[in-house]
Short mmCIF file of C-alpha atoms (C1' of nucleotides) in Angstrom, two decimals:
data_model
loop_
_atom_site.label_atom_id
_atom_site.label_comp_id
_atom_site.label_asym_id
_atom_site.label_seq_id
_atom_site.Cartn_x
_atom_site.Cartn_y
_atom_site.Cartn_z
CA UNK A 159 -79.02 -136.26 0.51
CA UNK A 160 -77.39 -132.84 0.47
CA UNK A 161 -75.92 -131.16 3.49
CA UNK A 162 -78.85 -128.97 4.50
CA UNK A 163 -77.14 -127.12 7.31
CA UNK A 164 -79.69 -128.36 9.76
CA UNK A 165 -77.66 -130.87 11.63
CA UNK A 166 -78.56 -131.10 15.30
CA UNK A 167 -77.10 -128.56 17.65
CA UNK A 168 -74.64 -130.13 20.01
CA UNK A 169 -74.23 -128.62 23.42
CA UNK A 170 -71.08 -129.86 25.07
CA UNK A 171 -71.22 -130.56 28.79
CA UNK A 172 -69.55 -128.09 31.09
CA UNK A 173 -66.96 -130.52 32.39
CA UNK A 174 -65.84 -131.14 28.86
CA UNK A 175 -65.32 -127.45 28.24
CA UNK A 176 -63.40 -127.28 31.50
CA UNK A 177 -61.20 -130.16 30.41
CA UNK A 178 -60.43 -128.36 27.18
CA UNK A 179 -59.63 -125.14 29.04
CA UNK A 180 -57.22 -127.07 31.24
CA UNK A 181 -55.52 -128.62 28.22
CA UNK A 182 -55.19 -125.18 26.67
CA UNK A 183 -53.82 -123.89 29.95
CA UNK A 184 -51.07 -126.46 30.31
CA UNK A 185 -50.24 -125.87 26.68
CA UNK A 186 -50.12 -122.08 27.00
CA UNK A 187 -48.09 -122.20 30.21
CA UNK A 188 -45.81 -124.84 28.73
CA UNK A 189 -46.08 -126.93 31.84
CA UNK A 190 -43.71 -129.85 32.01
CA UNK A 191 -44.25 -133.38 33.29
CA UNK A 192 -44.08 -133.35 37.08
CA UNK A 193 -45.39 -129.83 37.41
CA UNK A 194 -48.27 -129.27 39.78
CA UNK A 195 -51.54 -127.65 38.86
CA UNK A 196 -53.54 -125.32 41.07
CA UNK A 197 -55.79 -126.88 43.67
CA UNK A 198 -59.28 -127.97 42.64
CA UNK A 199 -60.78 -125.17 44.71
CA UNK A 200 -58.65 -122.52 43.06
CA UNK A 201 -59.34 -123.87 39.59
CA UNK A 202 -63.06 -123.84 40.32
CA UNK A 203 -62.92 -120.22 41.36
CA UNK A 204 -60.77 -119.09 38.45
CA UNK A 205 -62.94 -120.90 35.92
CA UNK A 206 -66.16 -119.76 37.53
CA UNK A 207 -67.57 -123.24 37.90
CA UNK A 208 -68.25 -125.55 40.79
CA UNK A 209 -65.59 -127.79 42.20
CA UNK A 210 -67.60 -130.80 41.07
CA UNK A 211 -67.25 -129.81 37.43
CA UNK A 212 -63.53 -129.30 37.86
CA UNK A 213 -63.25 -132.71 39.43
CA UNK A 214 -65.11 -134.32 36.56
CA UNK A 215 -62.80 -132.65 34.09
CA UNK A 216 -59.75 -133.75 36.04
CA UNK A 217 -61.08 -137.30 36.14
CA UNK A 218 -61.32 -137.21 32.36
CA UNK A 219 -57.75 -135.95 32.03
CA UNK A 220 -56.65 -138.61 34.46
CA UNK A 221 -58.22 -141.39 32.43
CA UNK A 222 -56.54 -140.00 29.35
CA UNK A 223 -53.25 -140.38 31.15
CA UNK A 224 -52.54 -136.68 31.11
CA UNK A 225 -52.44 -136.01 34.84
CA UNK A 226 -51.92 -137.89 38.04
CA UNK A 227 -54.06 -137.03 41.04
CA UNK A 228 -52.52 -137.56 44.44
CA UNK A 229 -54.69 -137.39 47.51
CA UNK A 230 -53.41 -134.78 49.92
CA UNK A 231 -50.84 -133.43 47.49
CA UNK A 232 -52.39 -132.17 44.31
CA UNK A 233 -52.71 -132.71 40.61
CA UNK A 234 -49.52 -133.38 38.68
CA UNK A 235 -48.83 -133.32 34.98
CA UNK A 236 -47.75 -136.64 33.54
CA UNK A 237 -47.13 -135.78 29.92
CA UNK A 238 -46.00 -132.61 28.28
CA UNK A 239 -48.13 -130.43 26.01
CA UNK A 240 -46.51 -132.08 22.99
CA UNK A 241 -48.06 -135.43 23.73
CA UNK A 242 -51.70 -134.47 23.67
CA UNK A 243 -54.52 -136.23 21.84
CA UNK A 244 -54.20 -139.85 22.94
CA UNK A 245 -56.83 -140.87 20.42
CA UNK A 246 -54.57 -140.21 17.50
CA UNK A 247 -55.62 -143.52 16.00
CA UNK A 248 -59.27 -142.77 15.52
CA UNK A 249 -58.77 -139.05 15.10
CA UNK A 250 -56.24 -138.71 12.36
CA UNK A 251 -56.83 -141.93 10.66
CA UNK A 252 -60.54 -142.29 10.37
CA UNK A 253 -60.77 -140.24 7.22
CA UNK A 254 -57.51 -141.26 5.62
CA UNK A 255 -57.61 -144.95 4.92
CA UNK A 256 -54.88 -144.47 2.39
CA UNK A 257 -52.27 -143.30 4.84
CA UNK A 258 -49.26 -145.66 4.71
CA UNK A 259 -48.84 -145.36 8.46
CA UNK A 260 -51.86 -147.58 9.06
CA UNK A 261 -50.64 -150.29 6.76
CA UNK A 262 -47.28 -150.28 8.44
CA UNK A 263 -48.89 -150.92 11.80
CA UNK A 264 -51.09 -153.65 10.35
CA UNK A 265 -47.95 -155.23 8.98
CA UNK A 266 -46.32 -155.18 12.39
CA UNK A 267 -49.23 -156.79 14.18
CA UNK A 268 -50.53 -159.25 11.62
CA UNK A 269 -47.16 -160.59 10.58
CA UNK A 270 -46.43 -161.47 14.17
CA UNK A 271 -49.92 -162.92 14.55
CA UNK A 272 -49.30 -165.19 11.55
CA UNK A 273 -45.98 -166.27 12.98
CA UNK A 274 -47.49 -167.12 16.35
CA UNK A 275 -50.45 -168.87 14.74
CA UNK A 276 -48.01 -171.10 12.87
CA UNK A 277 -46.23 -171.80 16.12
CA UNK A 278 -49.34 -172.79 18.05
CA UNK A 279 -51.90 -173.89 15.44
CA UNK A 280 -54.62 -175.36 17.56
CA UNK A 281 -57.05 -177.50 15.61
CA UNK A 282 -60.07 -175.35 16.38
CA UNK A 283 -58.27 -172.21 15.23
CA UNK A 284 -57.21 -173.79 11.98
CA UNK A 285 -60.75 -174.88 11.27
CA UNK A 286 -62.09 -171.40 12.00
CA UNK A 287 -59.66 -169.93 9.48
CA UNK A 288 -60.45 -172.59 6.91
CA UNK A 289 -64.15 -171.96 7.32
CA UNK A 290 -63.67 -168.22 6.89
CA UNK A 291 -61.72 -168.77 3.69
CA UNK A 292 -64.32 -171.14 2.29
CA UNK A 293 -66.98 -168.57 2.94
CA UNK A 294 -64.86 -165.91 1.30
CA UNK A 295 -64.32 -168.13 -1.73
CA UNK A 296 -68.05 -168.58 -2.12
CA UNK A 297 -68.66 -164.86 -1.75
CA UNK A 298 -65.95 -163.87 -4.22
CA UNK A 299 -67.17 -166.48 -6.70
CA UNK A 300 -70.58 -164.87 -6.43
CA UNK A 301 -69.17 -161.51 -7.36
CA UNK A 302 -69.14 -160.01 -3.89
CA UNK A 303 -66.11 -158.30 -2.35
CA UNK A 304 -65.98 -160.61 0.67
CA UNK A 305 -65.27 -157.86 3.18
CA UNK A 306 -67.11 -159.59 5.98
CA UNK A 307 -65.42 -162.93 5.36
CA UNK A 308 -62.02 -161.26 5.11
CA UNK A 309 -62.56 -159.70 8.48
CA UNK A 310 -63.58 -163.05 9.90
CA UNK A 311 -60.38 -164.62 8.64
CA UNK A 312 -58.12 -161.97 10.08
CA UNK A 313 -59.84 -162.14 13.46
CA UNK A 314 -59.60 -165.91 13.51
CA UNK A 315 -55.93 -165.60 12.74
CA UNK A 316 -55.29 -163.18 15.57
CA UNK A 317 -57.25 -165.50 17.82
CA UNK A 318 -55.08 -168.37 16.67
CA UNK A 319 -52.01 -166.42 17.69
CA UNK A 320 -53.06 -167.08 21.28
CA UNK A 321 -51.78 -163.78 22.62
CA UNK A 322 -54.35 -161.75 24.57
CA UNK A 323 -52.26 -158.61 24.47
CA UNK A 324 -51.87 -158.77 20.72
CA UNK A 325 -55.56 -159.48 20.44
CA UNK A 326 -56.33 -156.41 22.47
CA UNK A 327 -54.21 -154.21 20.26
CA UNK A 328 -55.98 -155.37 17.13
CA UNK A 329 -59.36 -154.80 18.74
CA UNK A 330 -58.33 -151.32 19.69
CA UNK A 331 -57.43 -150.69 16.08
CA UNK A 332 -60.35 -152.66 14.71
CA UNK A 333 -62.10 -149.63 13.28
CA UNK A 334 -59.06 -148.57 11.34
CA UNK A 335 -58.20 -152.09 10.25
CA UNK A 336 -61.71 -152.77 9.01
CA UNK A 337 -61.72 -149.57 7.00
CA UNK A 338 -58.42 -150.37 5.35
CA UNK A 339 -59.54 -153.88 4.49
CA UNK A 340 -62.69 -152.56 2.92
CA UNK A 341 -60.76 -149.98 0.95
CA UNK A 342 -58.57 -152.73 -0.39
CA UNK A 343 -61.22 -155.27 -1.27
CA UNK A 344 -63.38 -152.83 -3.16
CA UNK A 345 -60.61 -152.37 -5.70
CA UNK A 346 -61.19 -154.28 -8.93
CA UNK A 347 -59.66 -157.75 -8.97
CA UNK A 348 -58.44 -157.42 -5.43
CA UNK A 349 -60.71 -160.01 -3.75
CA UNK A 350 -59.39 -162.83 -5.96
CA UNK A 351 -55.78 -161.93 -5.27
CA UNK A 352 -56.47 -161.48 -1.58
CA UNK A 353 -58.11 -164.89 -1.40
CA UNK A 354 -55.05 -166.53 -2.92
CA UNK A 355 -52.80 -164.76 -0.42
CA UNK A 356 -54.97 -165.95 2.43
CA UNK A 357 -54.73 -169.52 1.17
CA UNK A 358 -50.96 -169.25 1.07
CA UNK A 359 -50.83 -167.84 4.58
CA UNK A 360 -53.08 -170.55 5.94
CA UNK A 361 -51.07 -173.25 4.22
CA UNK A 362 -47.88 -172.04 5.86
CA UNK A 363 -49.61 -171.90 9.22
CA UNK A 364 -50.92 -175.42 8.82
CA UNK A 365 -47.40 -176.63 8.10
CA UNK A 366 -46.12 -174.88 11.17
CA UNK A 367 -43.86 -172.80 8.96
CA UNK A 368 -43.40 -169.68 11.08
CA UNK A 369 -41.09 -167.80 8.76
CA UNK A 370 -43.19 -168.68 5.75
CA UNK A 371 -46.43 -167.59 7.37
CA UNK A 372 -44.84 -164.34 8.46
CA UNK A 373 -43.43 -163.64 5.02
CA UNK A 374 -46.67 -164.47 3.20
CA UNK A 375 -48.60 -162.22 5.52
CA UNK A 376 -46.08 -159.45 5.03
CA UNK A 377 -46.35 -159.67 1.28
CA UNK A 378 -50.11 -159.72 1.53
CA UNK A 379 -50.43 -156.66 3.75
CA UNK A 380 -47.79 -154.74 1.82
CA UNK A 381 -49.43 -155.46 -1.51
CA UNK A 382 -52.84 -154.46 -0.22
CA UNK A 383 -51.48 -151.26 1.24
CA UNK A 384 -49.60 -150.28 -1.87
CA UNK A 385 -52.62 -150.80 -4.05
CA UNK A 386 -54.86 -148.68 -1.83
CA UNK A 387 -52.32 -145.89 -1.48
CA UNK A 388 -51.63 -145.88 -5.22
CA UNK A 389 -55.31 -145.79 -6.01
CA UNK A 390 -55.82 -142.90 -3.61
CA UNK A 391 -52.99 -140.88 -5.13
CA UNK A 392 -54.38 -141.48 -8.55
CA UNK A 393 -57.74 -140.16 -7.42
CA UNK A 394 -56.27 -136.86 -6.31
CA UNK B 153 -32.27 -154.99 45.98
CA UNK B 154 -34.62 -157.81 46.87
CA UNK B 155 -38.38 -157.62 46.80
CA UNK B 156 -39.04 -156.89 50.45
CA UNK B 157 -42.81 -157.05 50.34
CA UNK B 158 -43.04 -153.61 51.86
CA UNK B 159 -44.16 -151.62 48.88
CA UNK B 160 -46.53 -148.79 49.77
CA UNK B 161 -50.16 -149.66 50.27
CA UNK B 162 -52.33 -148.30 47.50
CA UNK B 163 -55.87 -147.34 48.34
CA UNK B 164 -57.91 -147.01 45.21
CA UNK B 165 -60.43 -144.18 45.09
CA UNK B 166 -64.06 -145.07 45.38
CA UNK B 167 -64.99 -143.90 41.91
CA UNK B 168 -62.43 -146.25 40.49
CA UNK B 169 -63.90 -149.20 42.35
CA UNK B 170 -67.32 -148.14 41.09
CA UNK B 171 -66.04 -148.04 37.52
CA UNK B 172 -64.69 -151.54 37.94
CA UNK B 173 -67.96 -152.78 39.37
CA UNK B 174 -69.78 -151.33 36.40
CA UNK B 175 -67.44 -153.04 33.98
CA UNK B 176 -67.96 -156.31 35.80
CA UNK B 177 -71.70 -155.74 35.68
CA UNK B 178 -71.96 -155.20 31.94
CA UNK B 179 -69.74 -158.20 31.54
CA UNK B 180 -71.79 -160.43 33.82
CA UNK B 181 -75.07 -159.30 32.29
CA UNK B 182 -73.65 -159.68 28.81
CA UNK B 183 -74.99 -156.29 27.82
CA UNK B 184 -74.75 -155.48 24.15
CA UNK B 185 -73.86 -152.20 22.43
CA UNK B 186 -76.88 -149.94 22.47
CA UNK B 187 -78.28 -151.31 25.71
CA UNK B 188 -79.19 -148.83 28.39
CA UNK B 189 -77.86 -148.89 31.93
CA UNK B 190 -79.80 -148.03 35.07
CA UNK B 191 -80.17 -144.39 35.96
CA UNK B 192 -77.43 -142.70 37.97
CA UNK B 193 -79.71 -142.47 40.97
CA UNK B 194 -80.54 -146.16 40.89
CA UNK B 195 -76.91 -147.14 40.42
CA UNK B 196 -75.95 -144.97 43.36
CA UNK B 197 -78.51 -146.67 45.57
CA UNK B 198 -77.67 -150.21 44.46
CA UNK B 199 -73.94 -149.66 44.91
CA UNK B 200 -74.39 -147.88 48.19
CA UNK B 201 -72.47 -144.80 47.14
CA UNK B 202 -73.37 -141.24 46.36
CA UNK B 203 -74.52 -140.16 42.94
CA UNK B 204 -71.37 -138.04 42.70
CA UNK B 205 -69.15 -141.10 42.79
CA UNK B 206 -71.29 -142.87 40.21
CA UNK B 207 -71.06 -139.85 37.95
CA UNK B 208 -67.28 -139.74 38.26
CA UNK B 209 -67.08 -143.42 37.38
CA UNK B 210 -69.38 -142.94 34.40
CA UNK B 211 -67.28 -140.02 33.23
CA UNK B 212 -64.27 -142.29 33.29
CA UNK B 213 -66.06 -144.99 31.30
CA UNK B 214 -67.20 -142.33 28.84
CA UNK B 215 -63.67 -141.11 28.26
CA UNK B 216 -62.60 -144.70 27.72
CA UNK B 217 -65.19 -144.91 24.97
CA UNK B 218 -67.17 -147.58 26.75
CA UNK B 219 -70.44 -145.74 27.22
CA UNK B 220 -72.30 -142.82 25.77
CA UNK B 221 -74.15 -140.48 28.12
CA UNK B 222 -77.22 -138.76 26.72
CA UNK B 223 -78.76 -135.92 28.63
CA UNK B 224 -82.37 -136.66 29.46
CA UNK B 225 -82.22 -140.21 28.19
CA UNK B 226 -79.65 -142.26 30.03
CA UNK B 227 -76.37 -144.08 29.74
CA UNK B 228 -75.88 -146.35 26.77
CA UNK B 229 -73.31 -149.02 26.10
CA UNK B 230 -71.07 -148.37 23.13
CA UNK B 231 -68.90 -151.46 23.07
CA UNK B 232 -69.61 -155.02 24.03
CA UNK B 233 -68.14 -156.91 26.97
CA UNK B 234 -65.55 -158.45 24.66
CA UNK B 235 -63.80 -155.15 24.26
CA UNK B 236 -63.36 -154.38 27.91
CA UNK B 237 -60.38 -153.26 29.92
CA UNK B 238 -58.37 -151.04 27.64
CA UNK B 239 -55.64 -151.14 30.23
CA UNK B 240 -55.18 -154.88 30.02
CA UNK B 241 -51.55 -154.18 29.38
CA UNK B 242 -50.80 -152.61 32.72
CA UNK B 243 -53.33 -154.75 34.56
CA UNK B 244 -52.35 -158.27 33.68
CA UNK B 245 -48.80 -157.61 32.96
CA UNK B 246 -47.54 -155.35 35.66
CA UNK B 247 -46.61 -158.17 37.93
CA UNK B 248 -45.59 -160.70 35.33
CA UNK B 249 -42.67 -159.34 33.40
CA UNK B 250 -41.77 -162.85 32.45
CA UNK B 251 -44.93 -163.57 30.50
CA UNK B 252 -44.00 -164.50 26.92
CA UNK B 253 -47.02 -162.61 25.60
CA UNK B 254 -45.33 -159.31 26.28
CA UNK B 255 -42.20 -160.23 24.45
CA UNK B 256 -44.20 -161.39 21.49
CA UNK B 257 -45.86 -158.02 21.25
CA UNK B 258 -42.56 -156.23 21.63
CA UNK B 259 -41.26 -158.35 18.81
CA UNK B 260 -44.16 -157.33 16.58
CA UNK B 261 -43.75 -153.64 17.18
CA UNK B 262 -40.00 -153.23 17.41
CA UNK B 263 -39.16 -155.42 14.46
CA UNK B 264 -41.38 -153.30 12.27
CA UNK B 265 -39.92 -150.15 13.82
CA UNK B 266 -36.43 -151.33 12.92
CA UNK B 267 -37.52 -152.10 9.38
CA UNK B 268 -39.08 -148.67 8.93
CA UNK B 269 -36.12 -146.95 10.52
CA UNK B 270 -33.86 -148.64 7.96
CA UNK B 271 -36.19 -147.47 5.22
CA UNK B 272 -36.23 -143.83 6.28
CA UNK B 273 -33.05 -143.28 8.32
CA UNK B 274 -32.99 -139.55 8.75
CA UNK B 275 -29.63 -138.19 9.81
CA UNK B 276 -30.90 -136.76 13.10
CA UNK B 277 -32.49 -140.05 14.05
CA UNK B 278 -29.34 -142.02 13.33
CA UNK B 279 -27.32 -139.66 15.47
CA UNK B 280 -29.78 -139.96 18.33
CA UNK B 281 -29.46 -143.73 18.23
CA UNK B 282 -25.67 -143.59 18.01
CA UNK B 283 -25.54 -141.22 20.95
CA UNK B 284 -27.73 -143.52 23.01
CA UNK B 285 -25.50 -146.47 22.25
CA UNK B 286 -22.36 -144.56 23.14
CA UNK B 287 -23.88 -143.63 26.45
CA UNK B 288 -24.88 -147.23 27.01
CA UNK B 289 -21.38 -148.41 26.23
CA UNK B 290 -19.93 -146.04 28.81
CA UNK B 291 -22.47 -147.13 31.38
CA UNK B 292 -21.93 -150.83 30.79
CA UNK B 293 -18.15 -150.38 30.86
CA UNK B 294 -18.61 -148.73 34.23
CA UNK B 295 -20.42 -151.76 35.56
CA UNK B 296 -23.94 -150.36 35.35
CA UNK B 297 -26.84 -152.15 33.70
CA UNK B 298 -27.57 -149.35 31.25
CA UNK B 299 -31.32 -149.52 31.64
CA UNK B 300 -31.83 -145.83 31.07
CA UNK B 301 -29.64 -145.77 27.98
CA UNK B 302 -31.30 -148.87 26.58
CA UNK B 303 -34.65 -147.17 26.90
CA UNK B 304 -33.29 -144.12 25.15
CA UNK B 305 -32.08 -146.23 22.25
CA UNK B 306 -35.38 -148.01 21.77
CA UNK B 307 -37.32 -144.77 21.87
CA UNK B 308 -34.99 -143.16 19.39
CA UNK B 309 -35.47 -146.15 17.13
CA UNK B 310 -39.24 -145.92 17.26
CA UNK B 311 -38.93 -142.22 16.58
CA UNK B 312 -36.75 -143.01 13.59
CA UNK B 313 -39.46 -145.26 12.23
CA UNK B 314 -41.37 -142.09 11.47
CA UNK B 315 -44.78 -143.59 12.15
CA UNK B 316 -46.91 -141.65 14.66
CA UNK B 317 -49.37 -144.51 15.08
CA UNK B 318 -46.63 -146.98 15.87
CA UNK B 319 -45.12 -144.44 18.22
CA UNK B 320 -48.40 -144.09 20.02
CA UNK B 321 -48.71 -147.82 20.49
CA UNK B 322 -45.27 -148.06 22.05
CA UNK B 323 -46.04 -145.17 24.36
CA UNK B 324 -49.19 -146.88 25.45
CA UNK B 325 -47.15 -149.95 26.28
CA UNK B 326 -44.20 -148.01 27.64
CA UNK B 327 -44.70 -149.16 31.21
CA UNK B 328 -44.67 -152.79 30.22
CA UNK B 329 -41.82 -152.39 27.80
CA UNK B 330 -39.68 -150.58 30.33
CA UNK B 331 -40.26 -153.27 32.90
CA UNK B 332 -39.33 -156.03 30.52
CA UNK B 333 -36.18 -154.22 29.47
CA UNK B 334 -35.18 -153.77 33.06
CA UNK B 335 -35.85 -157.42 33.84
CA UNK B 336 -33.61 -158.38 30.97
CA UNK B 337 -30.73 -156.04 31.64
CA UNK B 338 -30.44 -156.92 35.29
CA UNK B 339 -29.50 -160.49 34.35
CA UNK B 340 -25.80 -161.19 34.60
CA UNK B 341 -23.88 -160.62 31.40
CA UNK B 342 -26.95 -159.38 29.60
CA UNK B 343 -25.96 -155.69 29.17
CA UNK B 344 -22.86 -156.60 27.16
CA UNK B 345 -24.76 -158.92 24.84
CA UNK B 346 -27.56 -156.43 24.48
CA UNK B 347 -25.13 -153.70 23.55
CA UNK B 348 -23.67 -155.84 20.77
CA UNK B 349 -27.16 -156.58 19.44
CA UNK B 350 -27.96 -152.90 19.42
CA UNK B 351 -24.81 -152.17 17.45
CA UNK B 352 -25.77 -154.79 14.89
CA UNK B 353 -29.27 -153.38 14.57
CA UNK B 354 -28.00 -149.86 14.15
CA UNK B 355 -25.47 -150.97 11.55
CA UNK B 356 -28.18 -152.56 9.45
CA UNK B 357 -30.33 -149.48 9.76
CA UNK B 358 -27.47 -147.25 8.70
CA UNK B 359 -26.96 -149.41 5.60
CA UNK B 360 -30.63 -149.16 4.78
CA UNK B 361 -30.88 -152.91 5.10
CA UNK B 362 -34.52 -153.35 6.02
CA UNK B 363 -34.60 -157.12 6.20
CA UNK B 364 -31.34 -157.19 8.12
CA UNK B 365 -32.48 -154.63 10.65
CA UNK B 366 -35.73 -156.49 11.14
CA UNK B 367 -33.98 -159.82 11.60
CA UNK B 368 -31.39 -158.45 14.01
CA UNK B 369 -34.10 -156.84 16.10
CA UNK B 370 -36.11 -160.04 16.08
CA UNK B 371 -33.16 -162.04 17.30
CA UNK B 372 -32.44 -159.44 19.95
CA UNK B 373 -35.97 -159.29 21.36
CA UNK B 374 -36.40 -163.06 21.21
CA UNK B 375 -33.13 -163.70 22.99
CA UNK B 376 -33.93 -161.17 25.70
CA UNK B 377 -37.36 -162.64 26.21
CA UNK B 378 -36.16 -166.20 26.39
CA UNK B 379 -33.56 -165.35 28.95
CA UNK B 380 -36.02 -163.51 31.19
CA UNK B 381 -38.65 -166.24 30.94
CA UNK B 382 -36.11 -168.96 31.61
CA UNK B 383 -34.74 -167.11 34.61
CA UNK B 384 -38.23 -166.64 35.98
CA UNK B 385 -39.09 -170.33 35.62
CA UNK B 386 -35.87 -171.23 37.36
CA UNK B 387 -36.81 -168.96 40.24
CA UNK B 388 -40.09 -170.75 40.81
"C1'" DT C 129 -109.14 -138.98 12.83
"C1'" DC C 130 -105.22 -136.38 12.95
"C1'" DT C 131 -102.68 -132.71 14.63
"C1'" DT C 132 -101.03 -129.61 18.12
"C1'" DG C 133 -99.96 -127.99 22.49
"C1'" DT C 134 -99.27 -128.79 27.34
"C1'" DC C 135 -97.95 -131.16 31.11
"C1'" DC C 136 -95.32 -134.41 33.68
"C1'" DA C 137 -92.21 -137.90 35.13
"C1'" DG C 138 -87.68 -139.48 34.57
"C1'" DT C 139 -83.12 -138.60 32.95
"C1'" DG C 140 -78.45 -136.41 33.18
"C1'" DG C 141 -76.01 -131.65 34.45
"C1'" DT C 142 -74.65 -128.37 37.93
"C1'" DT C 143 -74.25 -126.20 42.21
"C1'" DG C 144 -72.82 -125.10 47.18
"C1'" DG C 145 -71.60 -126.59 51.31
"C1'" DA C 146 -70.33 -129.80 54.57
"C1'" DC C 147 -67.35 -133.20 56.20
"C1'" DC C 148 -63.81 -137.15 55.75
"C1'" DA C 149 -59.06 -138.45 54.67
"C1'" DG C 150 -54.33 -138.09 53.36
"C1'" DT C 151 -49.87 -135.11 53.22
"C1'" DA C 152 -46.51 -131.85 54.45
"C1'" DT C 153 -44.71 -128.64 57.66
"C1'" DG C 154 -43.26 -126.58 61.73
"C1'" DC C 155 -43.21 -126.47 66.60
"C1'" DC C 156 -42.34 -128.47 70.95
"C1'" DA C 157 -41.20 -131.58 74.64
"C1'" DC C 158 -38.12 -135.23 75.36
"C1'" DG D 37 -31.89 -136.06 66.73
"C1'" DT D 38 -36.46 -138.26 67.83
"C1'" DG D 39 -41.08 -138.62 68.36
"C1'" DG D 40 -45.57 -136.54 69.00
"C1'" DC D 41 -48.69 -133.08 67.91
"C1'" DA D 42 -51.24 -129.20 65.88
"C1'" DT D 43 -52.22 -127.23 61.75
"C1'" DA D 44 -53.04 -125.89 57.19
"C1'" DC D 45 -53.19 -127.30 53.12
"C1'" DT D 46 -54.55 -131.11 49.47
"C1'" DG D 47 -58.00 -134.38 47.20
"C1'" DG D 48 -62.29 -137.76 48.27
"C1'" DT D 49 -67.06 -138.29 49.45
"C1'" DC D 50 -71.57 -137.14 50.47
"C1'" DC D 51 -76.00 -134.68 50.38
"C1'" DA D 52 -79.85 -131.93 48.93
"C1'" DA D 53 -81.48 -129.03 45.89
"C1'" DC D 54 -82.24 -127.18 41.48
"C1'" DC D 55 -81.57 -126.68 36.24
"C1'" DA D 56 -81.96 -128.64 31.50
"C1'" DC D 57 -83.32 -132.08 28.40
"C1'" DT D 58 -86.19 -136.04 26.62
"C1'" DG D 59 -90.12 -138.80 25.73
"C1'" DG D 60 -94.60 -140.04 26.37
"C1'" DA D 61 -99.35 -139.30 28.04
"C1'" DC D 62 -103.25 -136.70 27.32
"C1'" DA D 63 -106.44 -133.26 26.35
"C1'" DA D 64 -107.90 -129.43 23.16
"C1'" DG D 65 -108.44 -128.14 18.72
"C1'" DA D 66 -108.91 -128.72 13.41
#
DNA sequence: TCTTGTCCAGTGGTTGGACCAGTATGCCAC
DNA sequence: GTGGCATACTGGTCCAACCACTGGACAAGA
């Protein structure tokens, strides 16, 4: 399917345009954290839109953590112009699975998850990981890449870590993580190696060997990352 | 300064309550990604609020990536109930600085940051960290707790890691991290010990000793966490 | 029978204006 | 000074109307 130049027209809502104008404004004026914006009524007049639209835009900026809205006082800047784009993760990364930065973050999170899993190792968690690996072994033996089963294993491991906050972070990055895993496992010979690494990690966890589990996971993530990055460079 | 139970009352805006109700609703109903919510008008009536407030709440949920709003069609769920509450960090944690979960996450992120900082160690970054430590030394010598300087050091370290994604994660957790640091440094004798740990970490980074930097940071974070948790248990 | 056009009901998007509620400020009586 | 009060801002909420878009029902035409 070729790009036929007939992709659907996308009209962006007014409040979104307003939000963008406001971002541009605080950037152009070089407003600093703590500075106060104009009142909603004045903004509405200057932008030529209704106050409702301004309020919707401000709500959006508020959710993004850019401004703080104080009843009776005004709207105050929380972060400087330099710290825009809070969705850096999905923005920058989505198209560049081979960026080392992602692998470094995976290393941070998953190594700690492995360590904590080894510390806690509930029976149900261990069985979930074992099951995921068995499924992956079957898939790999059948010539598949085992992407789905790999994902299942990593999620089970994070679950086994028993840390809701850590779990939340991985879910937030799940898109990126899944992409990187896929990029790794579609490399020739990689699924077999990955499976062995997983077995080693699980073994350490089962023995309650925190340091060992952490180190095995670190080696695993690093190796995967290096292979993907190298392959990407080669392709360019 | 003791907790006097007279902190300012915080009235949450209506649209925020509405947003929370909606989150609860899609959780209770176990709505799946792709499902459609009721119309804005119906939601307004059922919740007993104006359509304006509903729209503000929906805008917030949209920005958070929870729903997709399609003109002429309706509001559709993007993520399942499992991936709710992106602000879990500030929600759960704000009042429980002594929860081990936070320290475990700090360990994950900061250990990796130390490792990467040792790998890259740009001159400017090293100087920023040194400067922060010197300031902390002066503060501690003067009998202060050095909370501000400690924060400066940790931020400089994350900066030195040279990983924007990692940096973003720490910023997202900055509230929690700052609280935990403060809880640690206000314990008797802790600032002195912390300062020594920082010196050791920085030394390893300066030598480009990745494993050493990582291990020193791990010991530092673990020790801080254990002390805070122990002190909290004692207080109960 | 299949297509085409029209209409219509329901959806979100936007507006203006009104009023409620919280904050800061200055003035005034005490 | 202190407290009370009026006031002039600020954001928060509501309402009623209308615009813009979508999808489906349905009739007119090929």
